[in-house]
mmCIF file of C-alpha atoms and ligand atoms in Angstrom:
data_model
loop_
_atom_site.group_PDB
_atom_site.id
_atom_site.type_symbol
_atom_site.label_atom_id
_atom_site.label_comp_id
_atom_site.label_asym_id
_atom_site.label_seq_id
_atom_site.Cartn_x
_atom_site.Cartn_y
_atom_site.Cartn_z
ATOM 1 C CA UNK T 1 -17.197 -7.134 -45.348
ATOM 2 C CA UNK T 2 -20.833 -6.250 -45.211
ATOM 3 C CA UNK T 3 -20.436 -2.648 -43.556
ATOM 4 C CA UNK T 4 -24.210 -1.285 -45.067
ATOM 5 C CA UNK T 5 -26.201 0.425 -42.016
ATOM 6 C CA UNK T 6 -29.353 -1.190 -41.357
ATOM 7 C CA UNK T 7 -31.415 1.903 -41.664
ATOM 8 C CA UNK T 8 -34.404 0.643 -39.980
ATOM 9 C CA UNK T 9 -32.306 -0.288 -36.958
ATOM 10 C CA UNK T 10 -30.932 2.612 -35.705
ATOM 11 C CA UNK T 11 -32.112 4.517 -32.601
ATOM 12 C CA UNK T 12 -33.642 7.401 -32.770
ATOM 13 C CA UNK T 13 -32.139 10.524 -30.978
ATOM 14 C CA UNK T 14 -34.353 12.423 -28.193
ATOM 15 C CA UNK T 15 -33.443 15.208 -26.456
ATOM 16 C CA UNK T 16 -34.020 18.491 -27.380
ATOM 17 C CA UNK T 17 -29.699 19.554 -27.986
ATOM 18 C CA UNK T 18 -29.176 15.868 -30.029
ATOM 19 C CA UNK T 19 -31.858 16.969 -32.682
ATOM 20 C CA UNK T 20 -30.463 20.637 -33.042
ATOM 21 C CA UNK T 21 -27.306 19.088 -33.718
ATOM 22 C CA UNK T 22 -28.142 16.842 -36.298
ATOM 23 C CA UNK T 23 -30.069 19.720 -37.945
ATOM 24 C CA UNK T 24 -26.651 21.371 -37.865
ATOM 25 C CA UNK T 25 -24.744 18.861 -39.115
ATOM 26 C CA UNK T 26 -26.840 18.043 -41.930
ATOM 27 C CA UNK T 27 -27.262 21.700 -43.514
ATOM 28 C CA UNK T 28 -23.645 21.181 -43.736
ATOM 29 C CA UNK T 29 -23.568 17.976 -45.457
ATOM 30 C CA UNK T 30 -26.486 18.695 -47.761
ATOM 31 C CA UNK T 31 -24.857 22.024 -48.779
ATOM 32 C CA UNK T 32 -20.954 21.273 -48.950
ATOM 33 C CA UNK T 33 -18.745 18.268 -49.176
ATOM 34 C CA UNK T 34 -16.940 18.448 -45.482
ATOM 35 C CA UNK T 35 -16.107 15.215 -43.986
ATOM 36 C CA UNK T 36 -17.640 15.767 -40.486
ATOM 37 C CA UNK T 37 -15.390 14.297 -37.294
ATOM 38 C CA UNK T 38 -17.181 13.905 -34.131
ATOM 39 C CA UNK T 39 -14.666 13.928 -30.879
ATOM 40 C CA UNK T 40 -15.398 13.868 -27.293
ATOM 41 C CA UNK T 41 -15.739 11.153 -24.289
ATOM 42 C CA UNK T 42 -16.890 7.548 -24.200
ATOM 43 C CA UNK T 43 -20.904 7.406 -24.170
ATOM 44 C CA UNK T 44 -21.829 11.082 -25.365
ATOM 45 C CA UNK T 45 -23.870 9.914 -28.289
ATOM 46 C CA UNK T 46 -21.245 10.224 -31.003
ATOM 47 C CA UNK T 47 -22.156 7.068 -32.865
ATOM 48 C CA UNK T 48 -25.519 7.507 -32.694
ATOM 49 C CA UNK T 49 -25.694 10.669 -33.586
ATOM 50 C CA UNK T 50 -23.155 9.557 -37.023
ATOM 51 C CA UNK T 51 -25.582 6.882 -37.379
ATOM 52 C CA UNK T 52 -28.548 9.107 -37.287
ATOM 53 C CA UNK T 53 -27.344 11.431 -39.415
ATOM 54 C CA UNK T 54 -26.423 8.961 -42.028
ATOM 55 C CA UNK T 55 -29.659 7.510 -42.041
ATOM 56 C CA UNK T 56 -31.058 10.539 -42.770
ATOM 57 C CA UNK T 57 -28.531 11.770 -45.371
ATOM 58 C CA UNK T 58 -29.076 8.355 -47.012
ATOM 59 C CA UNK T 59 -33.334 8.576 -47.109
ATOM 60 C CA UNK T 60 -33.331 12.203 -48.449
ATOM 61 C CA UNK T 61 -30.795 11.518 -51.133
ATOM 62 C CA UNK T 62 -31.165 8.142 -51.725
ATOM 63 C CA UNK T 63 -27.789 6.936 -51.331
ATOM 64 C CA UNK T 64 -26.339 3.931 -49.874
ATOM 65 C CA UNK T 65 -25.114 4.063 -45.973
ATOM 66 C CA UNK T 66 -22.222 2.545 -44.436
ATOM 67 C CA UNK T 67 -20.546 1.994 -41.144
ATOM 68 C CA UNK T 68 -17.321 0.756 -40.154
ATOM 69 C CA UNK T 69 -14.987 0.681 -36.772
ATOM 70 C CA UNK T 70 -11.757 0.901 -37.205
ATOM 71 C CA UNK T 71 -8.628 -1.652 -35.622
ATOM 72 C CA UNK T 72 -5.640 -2.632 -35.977
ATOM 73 C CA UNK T 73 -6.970 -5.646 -37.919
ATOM 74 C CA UNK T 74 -8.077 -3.334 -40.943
ATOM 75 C CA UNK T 75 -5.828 -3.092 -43.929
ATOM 76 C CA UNK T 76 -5.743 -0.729 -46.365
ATOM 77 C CA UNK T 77 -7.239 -3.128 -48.551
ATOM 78 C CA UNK T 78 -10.150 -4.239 -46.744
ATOM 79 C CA UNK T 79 -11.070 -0.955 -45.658
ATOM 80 C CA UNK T 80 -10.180 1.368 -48.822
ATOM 81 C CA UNK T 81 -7.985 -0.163 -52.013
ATOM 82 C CA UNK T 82 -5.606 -2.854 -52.306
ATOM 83 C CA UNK T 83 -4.125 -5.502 -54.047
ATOM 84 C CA UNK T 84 -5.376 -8.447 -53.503
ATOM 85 C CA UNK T 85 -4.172 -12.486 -55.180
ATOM 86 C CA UNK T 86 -7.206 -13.570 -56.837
ATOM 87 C CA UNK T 87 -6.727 -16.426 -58.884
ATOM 88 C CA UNK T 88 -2.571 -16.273 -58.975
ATOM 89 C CA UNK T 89 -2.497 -12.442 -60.043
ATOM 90 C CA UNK T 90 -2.622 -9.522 -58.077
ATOM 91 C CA UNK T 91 -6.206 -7.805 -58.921
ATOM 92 C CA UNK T 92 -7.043 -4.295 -57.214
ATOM 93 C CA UNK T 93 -9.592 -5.023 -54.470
ATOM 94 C CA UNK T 94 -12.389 -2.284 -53.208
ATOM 95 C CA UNK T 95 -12.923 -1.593 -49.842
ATOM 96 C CA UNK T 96 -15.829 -0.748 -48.209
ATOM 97 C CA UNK T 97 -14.618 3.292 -48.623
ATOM 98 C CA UNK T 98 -14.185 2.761 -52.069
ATOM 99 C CA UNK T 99 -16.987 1.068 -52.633
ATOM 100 C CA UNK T 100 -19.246 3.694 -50.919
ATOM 101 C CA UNK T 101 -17.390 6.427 -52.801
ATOM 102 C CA UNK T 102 -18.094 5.236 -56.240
ATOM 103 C CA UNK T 103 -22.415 4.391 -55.442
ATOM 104 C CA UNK T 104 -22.117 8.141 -53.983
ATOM 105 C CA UNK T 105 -22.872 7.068 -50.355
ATOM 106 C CA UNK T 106 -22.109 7.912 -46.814
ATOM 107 C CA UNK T 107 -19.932 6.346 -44.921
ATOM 108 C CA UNK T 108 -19.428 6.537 -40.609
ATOM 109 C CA UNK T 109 -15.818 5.286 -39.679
ATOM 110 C CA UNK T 110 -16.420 5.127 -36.282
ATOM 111 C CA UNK T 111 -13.674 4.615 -33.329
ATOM 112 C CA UNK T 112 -11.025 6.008 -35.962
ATOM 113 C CA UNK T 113 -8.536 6.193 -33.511
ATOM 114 C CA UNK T 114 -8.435 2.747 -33.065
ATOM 115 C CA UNK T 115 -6.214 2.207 -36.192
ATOM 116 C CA UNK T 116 -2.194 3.286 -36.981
ATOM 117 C CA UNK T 117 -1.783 7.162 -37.979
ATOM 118 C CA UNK T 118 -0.349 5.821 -41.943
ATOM 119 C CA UNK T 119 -4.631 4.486 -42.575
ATOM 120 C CA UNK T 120 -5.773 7.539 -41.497
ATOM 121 C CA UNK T 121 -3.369 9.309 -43.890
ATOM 122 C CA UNK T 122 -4.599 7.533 -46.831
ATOM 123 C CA UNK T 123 -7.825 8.986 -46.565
ATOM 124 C CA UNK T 124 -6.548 12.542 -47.041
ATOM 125 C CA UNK T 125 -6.841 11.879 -50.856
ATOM 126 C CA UNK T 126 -10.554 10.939 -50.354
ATOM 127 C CA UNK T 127 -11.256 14.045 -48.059
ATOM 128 C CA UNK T 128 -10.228 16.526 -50.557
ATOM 129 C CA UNK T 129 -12.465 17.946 -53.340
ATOM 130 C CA UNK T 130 -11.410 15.594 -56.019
ATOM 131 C CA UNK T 131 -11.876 12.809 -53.916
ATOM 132 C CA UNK T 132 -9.762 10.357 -55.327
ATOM 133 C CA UNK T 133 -7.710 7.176 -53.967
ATOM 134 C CA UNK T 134 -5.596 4.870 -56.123
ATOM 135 C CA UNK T 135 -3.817 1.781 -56.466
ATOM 136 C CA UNK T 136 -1.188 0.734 -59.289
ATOM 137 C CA UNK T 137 -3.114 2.439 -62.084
ATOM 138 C CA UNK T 138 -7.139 1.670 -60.698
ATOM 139 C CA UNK T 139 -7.973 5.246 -59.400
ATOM 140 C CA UNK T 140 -11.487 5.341 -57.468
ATOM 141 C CA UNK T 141 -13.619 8.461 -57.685
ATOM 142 C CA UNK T 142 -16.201 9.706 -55.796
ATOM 143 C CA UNK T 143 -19.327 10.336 -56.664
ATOM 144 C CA UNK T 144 -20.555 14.116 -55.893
ATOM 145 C CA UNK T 145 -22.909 12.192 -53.269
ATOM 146 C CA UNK T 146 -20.211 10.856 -51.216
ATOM 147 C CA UNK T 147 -20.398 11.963 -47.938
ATOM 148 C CA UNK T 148 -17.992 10.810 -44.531
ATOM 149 C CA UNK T 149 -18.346 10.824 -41.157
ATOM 150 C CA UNK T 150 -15.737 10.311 -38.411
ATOM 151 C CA UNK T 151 -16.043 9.662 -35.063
ATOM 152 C CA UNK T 152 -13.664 8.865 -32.070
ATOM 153 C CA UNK T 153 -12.442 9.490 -28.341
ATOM 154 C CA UNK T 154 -9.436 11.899 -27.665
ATOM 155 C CA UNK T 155 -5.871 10.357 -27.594
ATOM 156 C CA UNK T 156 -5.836 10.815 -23.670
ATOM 157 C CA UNK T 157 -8.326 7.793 -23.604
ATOM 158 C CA UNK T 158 -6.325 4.970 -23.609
ATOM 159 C CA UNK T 159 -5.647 2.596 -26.962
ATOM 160 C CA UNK T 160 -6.375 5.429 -29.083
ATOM 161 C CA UNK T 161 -3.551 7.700 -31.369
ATOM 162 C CA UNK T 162 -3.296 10.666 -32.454
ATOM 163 C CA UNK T 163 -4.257 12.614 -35.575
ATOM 164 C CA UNK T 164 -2.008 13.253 -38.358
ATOM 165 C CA UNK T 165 -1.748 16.815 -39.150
ATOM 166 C CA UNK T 166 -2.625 16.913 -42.733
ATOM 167 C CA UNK T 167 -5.424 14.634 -41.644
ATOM 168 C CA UNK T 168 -6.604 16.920 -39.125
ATOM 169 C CA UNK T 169 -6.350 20.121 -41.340
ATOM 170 C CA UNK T 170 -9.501 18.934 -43.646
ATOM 171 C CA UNK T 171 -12.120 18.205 -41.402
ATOM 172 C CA UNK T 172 -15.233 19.778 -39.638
ATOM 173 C CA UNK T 173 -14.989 18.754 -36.153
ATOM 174 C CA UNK T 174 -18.178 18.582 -33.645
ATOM 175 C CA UNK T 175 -16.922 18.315 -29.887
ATOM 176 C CA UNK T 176 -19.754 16.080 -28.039
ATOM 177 C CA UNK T 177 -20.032 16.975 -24.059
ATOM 178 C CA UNK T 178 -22.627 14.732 -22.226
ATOM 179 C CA UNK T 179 -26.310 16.123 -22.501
ATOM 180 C CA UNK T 180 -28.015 18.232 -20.110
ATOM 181 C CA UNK T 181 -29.828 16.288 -17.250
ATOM 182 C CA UNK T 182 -33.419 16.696 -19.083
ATOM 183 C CA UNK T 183 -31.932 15.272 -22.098
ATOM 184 C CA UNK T 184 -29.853 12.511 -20.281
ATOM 185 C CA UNK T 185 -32.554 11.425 -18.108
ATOM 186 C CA UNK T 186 -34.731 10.616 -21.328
ATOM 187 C CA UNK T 187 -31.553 8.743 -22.923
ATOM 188 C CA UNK T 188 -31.211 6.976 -20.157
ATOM 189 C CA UNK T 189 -34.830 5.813 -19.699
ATOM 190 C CA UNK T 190 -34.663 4.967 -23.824
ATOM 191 C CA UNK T 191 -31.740 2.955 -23.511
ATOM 192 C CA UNK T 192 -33.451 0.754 -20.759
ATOM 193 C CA UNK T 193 -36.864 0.732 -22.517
ATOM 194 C CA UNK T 194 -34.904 -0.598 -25.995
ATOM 195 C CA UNK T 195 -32.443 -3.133 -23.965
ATOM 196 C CA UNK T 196 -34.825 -4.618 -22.088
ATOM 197 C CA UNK T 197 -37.625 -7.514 -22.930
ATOM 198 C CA UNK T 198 -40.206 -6.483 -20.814
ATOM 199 C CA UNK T 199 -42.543 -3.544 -20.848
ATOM 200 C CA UNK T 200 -40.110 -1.258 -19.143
ATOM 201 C CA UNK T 201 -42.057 1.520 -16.961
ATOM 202 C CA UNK T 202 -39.808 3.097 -14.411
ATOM 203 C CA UNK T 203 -41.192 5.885 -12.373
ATOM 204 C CA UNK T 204 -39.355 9.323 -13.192
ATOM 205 C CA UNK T 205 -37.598 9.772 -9.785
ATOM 206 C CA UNK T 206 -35.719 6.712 -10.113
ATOM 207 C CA UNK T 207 -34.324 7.638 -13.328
ATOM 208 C CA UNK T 208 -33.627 11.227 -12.281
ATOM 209 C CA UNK T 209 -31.840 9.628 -9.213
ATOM 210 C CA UNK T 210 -29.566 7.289 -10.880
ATOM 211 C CA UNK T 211 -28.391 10.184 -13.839
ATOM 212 C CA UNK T 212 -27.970 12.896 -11.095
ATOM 213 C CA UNK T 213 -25.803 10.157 -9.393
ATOM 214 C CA UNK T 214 -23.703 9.158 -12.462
ATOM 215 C CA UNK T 215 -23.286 13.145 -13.507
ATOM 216 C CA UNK T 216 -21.670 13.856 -9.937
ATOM 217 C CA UNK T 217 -19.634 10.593 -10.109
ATOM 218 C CA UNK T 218 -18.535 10.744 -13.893
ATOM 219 C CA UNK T 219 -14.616 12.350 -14.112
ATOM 220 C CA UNK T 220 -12.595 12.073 -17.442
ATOM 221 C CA UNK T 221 -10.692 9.168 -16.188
ATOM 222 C CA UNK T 222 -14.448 7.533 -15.071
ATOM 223 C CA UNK T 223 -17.113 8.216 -17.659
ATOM 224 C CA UNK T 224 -19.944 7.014 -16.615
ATOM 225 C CA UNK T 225 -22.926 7.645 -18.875
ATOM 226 C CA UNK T 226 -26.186 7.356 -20.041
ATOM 227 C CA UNK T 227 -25.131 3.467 -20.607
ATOM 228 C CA UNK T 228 -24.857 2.740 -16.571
ATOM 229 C CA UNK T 229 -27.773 4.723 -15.980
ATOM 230 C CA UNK T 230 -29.652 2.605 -17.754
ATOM 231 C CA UNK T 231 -27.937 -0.580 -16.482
ATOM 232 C CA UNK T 232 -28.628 0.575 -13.752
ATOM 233 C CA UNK T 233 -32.290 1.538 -14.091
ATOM 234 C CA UNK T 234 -33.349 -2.076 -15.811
ATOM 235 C CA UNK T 235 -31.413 -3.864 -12.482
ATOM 236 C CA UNK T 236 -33.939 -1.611 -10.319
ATOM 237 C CA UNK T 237 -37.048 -2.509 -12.565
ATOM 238 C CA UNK T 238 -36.199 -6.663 -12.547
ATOM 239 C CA UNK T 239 -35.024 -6.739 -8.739
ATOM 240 C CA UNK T 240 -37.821 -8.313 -6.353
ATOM 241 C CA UNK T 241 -39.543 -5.653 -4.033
ATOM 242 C CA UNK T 242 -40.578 -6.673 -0.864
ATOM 243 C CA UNK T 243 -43.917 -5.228 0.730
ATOM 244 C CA UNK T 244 -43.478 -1.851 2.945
ATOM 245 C CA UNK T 245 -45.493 -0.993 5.050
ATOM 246 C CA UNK T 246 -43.346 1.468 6.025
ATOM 247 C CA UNK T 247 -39.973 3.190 4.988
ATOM 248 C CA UNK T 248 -36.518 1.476 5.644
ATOM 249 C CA UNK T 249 -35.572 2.645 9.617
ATOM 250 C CA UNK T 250 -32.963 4.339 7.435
ATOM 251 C CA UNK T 251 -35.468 6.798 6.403
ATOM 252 C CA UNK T 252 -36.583 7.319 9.619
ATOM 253 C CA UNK T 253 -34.586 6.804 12.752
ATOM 254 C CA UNK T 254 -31.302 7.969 11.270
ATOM 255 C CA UNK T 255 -29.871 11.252 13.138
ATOM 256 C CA UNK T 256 -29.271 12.606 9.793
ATOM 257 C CA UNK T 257 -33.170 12.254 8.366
ATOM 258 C CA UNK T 258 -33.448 15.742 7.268
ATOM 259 C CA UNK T 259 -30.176 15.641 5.295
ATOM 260 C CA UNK T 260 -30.811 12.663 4.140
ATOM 261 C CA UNK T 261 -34.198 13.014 2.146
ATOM 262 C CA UNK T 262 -32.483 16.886 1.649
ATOM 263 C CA UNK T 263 -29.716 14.729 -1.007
ATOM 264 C CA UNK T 264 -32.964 13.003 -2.278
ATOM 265 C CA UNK T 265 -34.448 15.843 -2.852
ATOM 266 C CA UNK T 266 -31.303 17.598 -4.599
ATOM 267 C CA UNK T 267 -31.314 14.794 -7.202
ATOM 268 C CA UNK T 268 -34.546 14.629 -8.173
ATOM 269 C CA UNK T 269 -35.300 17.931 -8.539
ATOM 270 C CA UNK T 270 -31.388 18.390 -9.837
ATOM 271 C CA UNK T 271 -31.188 21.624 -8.011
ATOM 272 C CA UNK T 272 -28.706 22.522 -5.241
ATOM 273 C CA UNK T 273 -29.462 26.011 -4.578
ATOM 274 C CA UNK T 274 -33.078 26.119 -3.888
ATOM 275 C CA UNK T 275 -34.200 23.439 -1.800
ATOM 276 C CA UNK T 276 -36.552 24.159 1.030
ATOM 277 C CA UNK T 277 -39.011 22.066 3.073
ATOM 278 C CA UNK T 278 -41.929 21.932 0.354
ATOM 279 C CA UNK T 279 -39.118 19.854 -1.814
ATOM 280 C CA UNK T 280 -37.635 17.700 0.935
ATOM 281 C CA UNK T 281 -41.240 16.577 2.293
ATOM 282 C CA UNK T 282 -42.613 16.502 -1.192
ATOM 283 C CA UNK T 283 -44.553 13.338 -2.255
ATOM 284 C CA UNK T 284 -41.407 12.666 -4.949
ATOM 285 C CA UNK T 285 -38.910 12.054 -1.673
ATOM 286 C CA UNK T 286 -41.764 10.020 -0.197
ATOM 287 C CA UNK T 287 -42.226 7.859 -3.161
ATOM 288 C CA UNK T 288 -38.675 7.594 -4.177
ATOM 289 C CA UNK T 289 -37.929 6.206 0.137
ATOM 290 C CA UNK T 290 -41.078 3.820 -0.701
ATOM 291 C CA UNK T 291 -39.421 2.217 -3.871
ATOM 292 C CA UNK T 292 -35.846 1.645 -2.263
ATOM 293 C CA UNK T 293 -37.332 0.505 0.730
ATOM 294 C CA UNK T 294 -39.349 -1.804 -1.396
ATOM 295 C CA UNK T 295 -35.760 -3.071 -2.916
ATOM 296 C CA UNK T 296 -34.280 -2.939 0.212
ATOM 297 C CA UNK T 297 -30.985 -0.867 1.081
ATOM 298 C CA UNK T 298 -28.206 -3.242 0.281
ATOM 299 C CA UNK T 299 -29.444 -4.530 -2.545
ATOM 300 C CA UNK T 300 -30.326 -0.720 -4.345
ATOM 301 C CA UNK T 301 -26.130 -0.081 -3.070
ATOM 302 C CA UNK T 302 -25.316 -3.680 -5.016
ATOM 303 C CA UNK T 303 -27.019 -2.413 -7.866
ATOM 304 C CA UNK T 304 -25.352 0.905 -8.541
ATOM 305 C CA UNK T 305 -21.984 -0.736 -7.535
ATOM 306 C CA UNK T 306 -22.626 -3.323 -10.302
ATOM 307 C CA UNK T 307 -23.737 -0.602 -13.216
ATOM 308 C CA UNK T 308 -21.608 2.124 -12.119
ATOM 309 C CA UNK T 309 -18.309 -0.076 -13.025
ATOM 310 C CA UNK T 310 -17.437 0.080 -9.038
ATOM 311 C CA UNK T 311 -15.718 -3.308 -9.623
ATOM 312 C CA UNK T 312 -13.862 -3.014 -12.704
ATOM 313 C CA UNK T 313 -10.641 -2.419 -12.933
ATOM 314 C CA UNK T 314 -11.121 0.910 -15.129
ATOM 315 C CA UNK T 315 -7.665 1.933 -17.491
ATOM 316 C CA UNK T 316 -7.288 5.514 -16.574
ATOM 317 C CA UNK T 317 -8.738 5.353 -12.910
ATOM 318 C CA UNK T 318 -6.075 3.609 -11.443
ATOM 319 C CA UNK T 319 -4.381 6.985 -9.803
ATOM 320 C CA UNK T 320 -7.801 8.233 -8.638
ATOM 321 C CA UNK T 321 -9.398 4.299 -7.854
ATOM 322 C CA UNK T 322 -9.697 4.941 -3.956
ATOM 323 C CA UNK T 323 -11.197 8.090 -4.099
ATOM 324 C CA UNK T 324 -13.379 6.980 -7.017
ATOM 325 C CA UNK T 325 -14.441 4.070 -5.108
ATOM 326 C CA UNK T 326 -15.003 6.291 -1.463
ATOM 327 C CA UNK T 327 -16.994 8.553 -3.619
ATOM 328 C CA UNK T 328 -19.432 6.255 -5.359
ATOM 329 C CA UNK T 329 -19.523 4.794 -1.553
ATOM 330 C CA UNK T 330 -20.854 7.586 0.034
ATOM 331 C CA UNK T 331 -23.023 9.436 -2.720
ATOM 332 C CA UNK T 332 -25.185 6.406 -3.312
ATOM 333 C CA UNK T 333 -27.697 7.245 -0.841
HETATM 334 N N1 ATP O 401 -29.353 11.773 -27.973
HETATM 335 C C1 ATP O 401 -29.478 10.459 -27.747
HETATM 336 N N2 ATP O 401 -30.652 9.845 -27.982
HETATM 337 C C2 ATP O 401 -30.815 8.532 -27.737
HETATM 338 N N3 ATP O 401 -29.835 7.740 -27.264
HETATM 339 C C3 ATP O 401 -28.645 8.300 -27.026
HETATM 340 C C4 ATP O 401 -28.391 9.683 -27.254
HETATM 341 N N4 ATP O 401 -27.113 9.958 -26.929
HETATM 342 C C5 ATP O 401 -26.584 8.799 -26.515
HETATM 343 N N5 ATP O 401 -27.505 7.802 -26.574
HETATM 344 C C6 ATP O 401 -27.308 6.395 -26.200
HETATM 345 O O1 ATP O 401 -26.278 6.385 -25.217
HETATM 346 C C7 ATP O 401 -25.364 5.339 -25.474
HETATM 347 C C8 ATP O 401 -24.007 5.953 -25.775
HETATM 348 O O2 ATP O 401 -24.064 6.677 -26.992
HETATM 349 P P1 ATP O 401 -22.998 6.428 -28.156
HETATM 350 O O3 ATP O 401 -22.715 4.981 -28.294
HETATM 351 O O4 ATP O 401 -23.445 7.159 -29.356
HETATM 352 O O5 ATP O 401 -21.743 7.165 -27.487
HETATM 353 P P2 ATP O 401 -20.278 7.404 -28.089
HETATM 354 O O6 ATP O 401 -19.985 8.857 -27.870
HETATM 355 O O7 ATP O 401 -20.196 6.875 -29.469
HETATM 356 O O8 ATP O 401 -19.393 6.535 -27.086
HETATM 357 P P3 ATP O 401 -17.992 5.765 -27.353
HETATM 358 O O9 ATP O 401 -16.924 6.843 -27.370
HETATM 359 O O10 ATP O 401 -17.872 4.883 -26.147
HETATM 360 O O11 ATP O 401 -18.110 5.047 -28.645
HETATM 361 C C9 ATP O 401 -25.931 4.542 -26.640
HETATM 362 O O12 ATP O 401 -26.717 3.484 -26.138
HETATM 363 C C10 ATP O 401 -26.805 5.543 -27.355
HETATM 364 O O13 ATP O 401 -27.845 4.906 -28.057
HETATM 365 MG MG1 MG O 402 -19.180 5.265 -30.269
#
């Protein structure tokens, strides 16, 4: 298994929170020996945050990274120490944690739920001061360098267990919430600029638009994140615009105009509370009406319906899946 990170592949974190964090985070694994755990929802920047925190644990100490996901595939040989038949006898074979632990590196085992509550309990050896795991009589020890991250959803989130006690008692644990709307509407825009081929410009309103939308429509059972946002924001940037010459009659010669460009208005400038006439007739509404006229009506709805996982039959959602779906219906525009 080649599990080494590819240092010079990993995103870099923005957002003003993110960076904080990893400063926190990385006083504590440049000062003790903590195995770090990282726990909250799907999309909150967990992994990237392991990842970016490894890379820079790895560059300042000069250690080797690593990064692994957990399944139910992974044996306690492949992943830590086993016994393995090489050549008609049974040899002790290193796993990527064991090989990690004796160059001194750091290792991300992300997903970690993913896996039977017995692996997680053999790393409560390794998470301890000595640091030790065995097989037969090979013992593995770690260097002083050795360093682990884990990351993973709750156990409410479907396909993942829960955490064995004695597990649990050693580690550090970081709860990730999604970012603030400044921060998410610049992860959003990142993801799109990295995942798409072209030279991705999107104008700021759209982007505020779509995350103010998936903040109000994201519940537990339907996270939405930064990732549809940005699915989102790349289908918006590729789909053909037709010329305006003037807004979309829906703009215009709706009865509910005012309240209309008023929800506009609340997105963009992510404020419910103070929103008078100089925001609802500023020249953000104006240009915001101008680009989803330009992409026409139906085809802006298609769009969010097809990032925002509206046809997907979503584990978890199935109680709430009408009311999801009316909701995502009538907060689109
Ligand atoms: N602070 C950030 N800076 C840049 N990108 C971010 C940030 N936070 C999240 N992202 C991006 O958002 C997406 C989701 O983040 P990530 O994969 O780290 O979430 P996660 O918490 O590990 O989710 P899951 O539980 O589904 O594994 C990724 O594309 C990631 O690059
Ligand atoms: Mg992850």
């Amino acid at each position: 298994m080649n599990a080494k990170l590819d240092l010079n592949n990993i995103p870099k974190l923005v957002g003003e929170k993110p960076k904080e964090k990893l400063e926190e985070c990385f006083k504590l694994i440049d000062n003790t020996r903590y195995p770090l755990y990282f726990v909250g929802p799907s999309g909150s920047g967990k992994s990237i945050m392991a990842m970016n925190l490894a890379k820079k644990y790895s560059e300042e100490k000069s250690v080797p990274a690593y990064y692994v996901q957990l399944s139910p595939e992974q044996t306690k040989t492949s992943l830590i120490l086993g016994l393995r038949l090489i050549d008609g006898s049974l040899k002790a074979h290193k796993g990527v944690v064991a090989e990690c632990m004796e160059n001194g590196g750091i290792i991300v085992i992300d997903e970690a739920t993913h896996t039977t509550q017995e692996m997680l309990l053999m790393f409560n050896s390794i998470l301890d001061r000595t640091s030790i795991t065995s097989i037969g009589d090979e013992i593995v020890y770690a260097k002083e360098s050795f360093r682990i991250i884990f990351c993973s959803n709750d156990s409410s989130y479907a396909g993942n267990i829960r955490l064995p006690q004695s597990f649990a008692q050693r580690l550090v644990t970081f709860y990730f919430d999604y970012p603030t709307f400044e921060d998410e509407c610049k992860i959003v825009n990142r993801i799109a600029k990295d995942e798409c081929n072209i030279d991705f410009k999107m104008s700021a309103n759209i982007i505020k638009y779509v995350t103010s939308l998936l903040r109000d429509l994201r519940t537990k059972d339907f996270p939405l994140s930064a990732r549809n946002g940005s699915i989102a924001t790349i289908r918006l940037a590729l789909a053909t615009k037709k010329e305006v010459n003037k807004p979309d009659p829906y703009f215009t010669v709706n009865s509910n105009v005012e309240s209309i460009r008023k929800k506009i208005a609340i997105r963009i400038f992510n404020n419910v509370d103070n929103i008078g006439i100089a925001q609802i007739a500023s020249k953000e509404v104006n240009a915001f009406i101008d680009y989803i006229s330009s992409v026409g009506i139906q085809e802006f709805k298609d769009i969010i319906f097809s990032s925002f996982m509206y046809f997907l039959d979503v584990d978890g959602s199935e109680l709430m899946n009408d009311k999801i779906k009316n909701n995502i219906q009538s907060s689109i525009i």
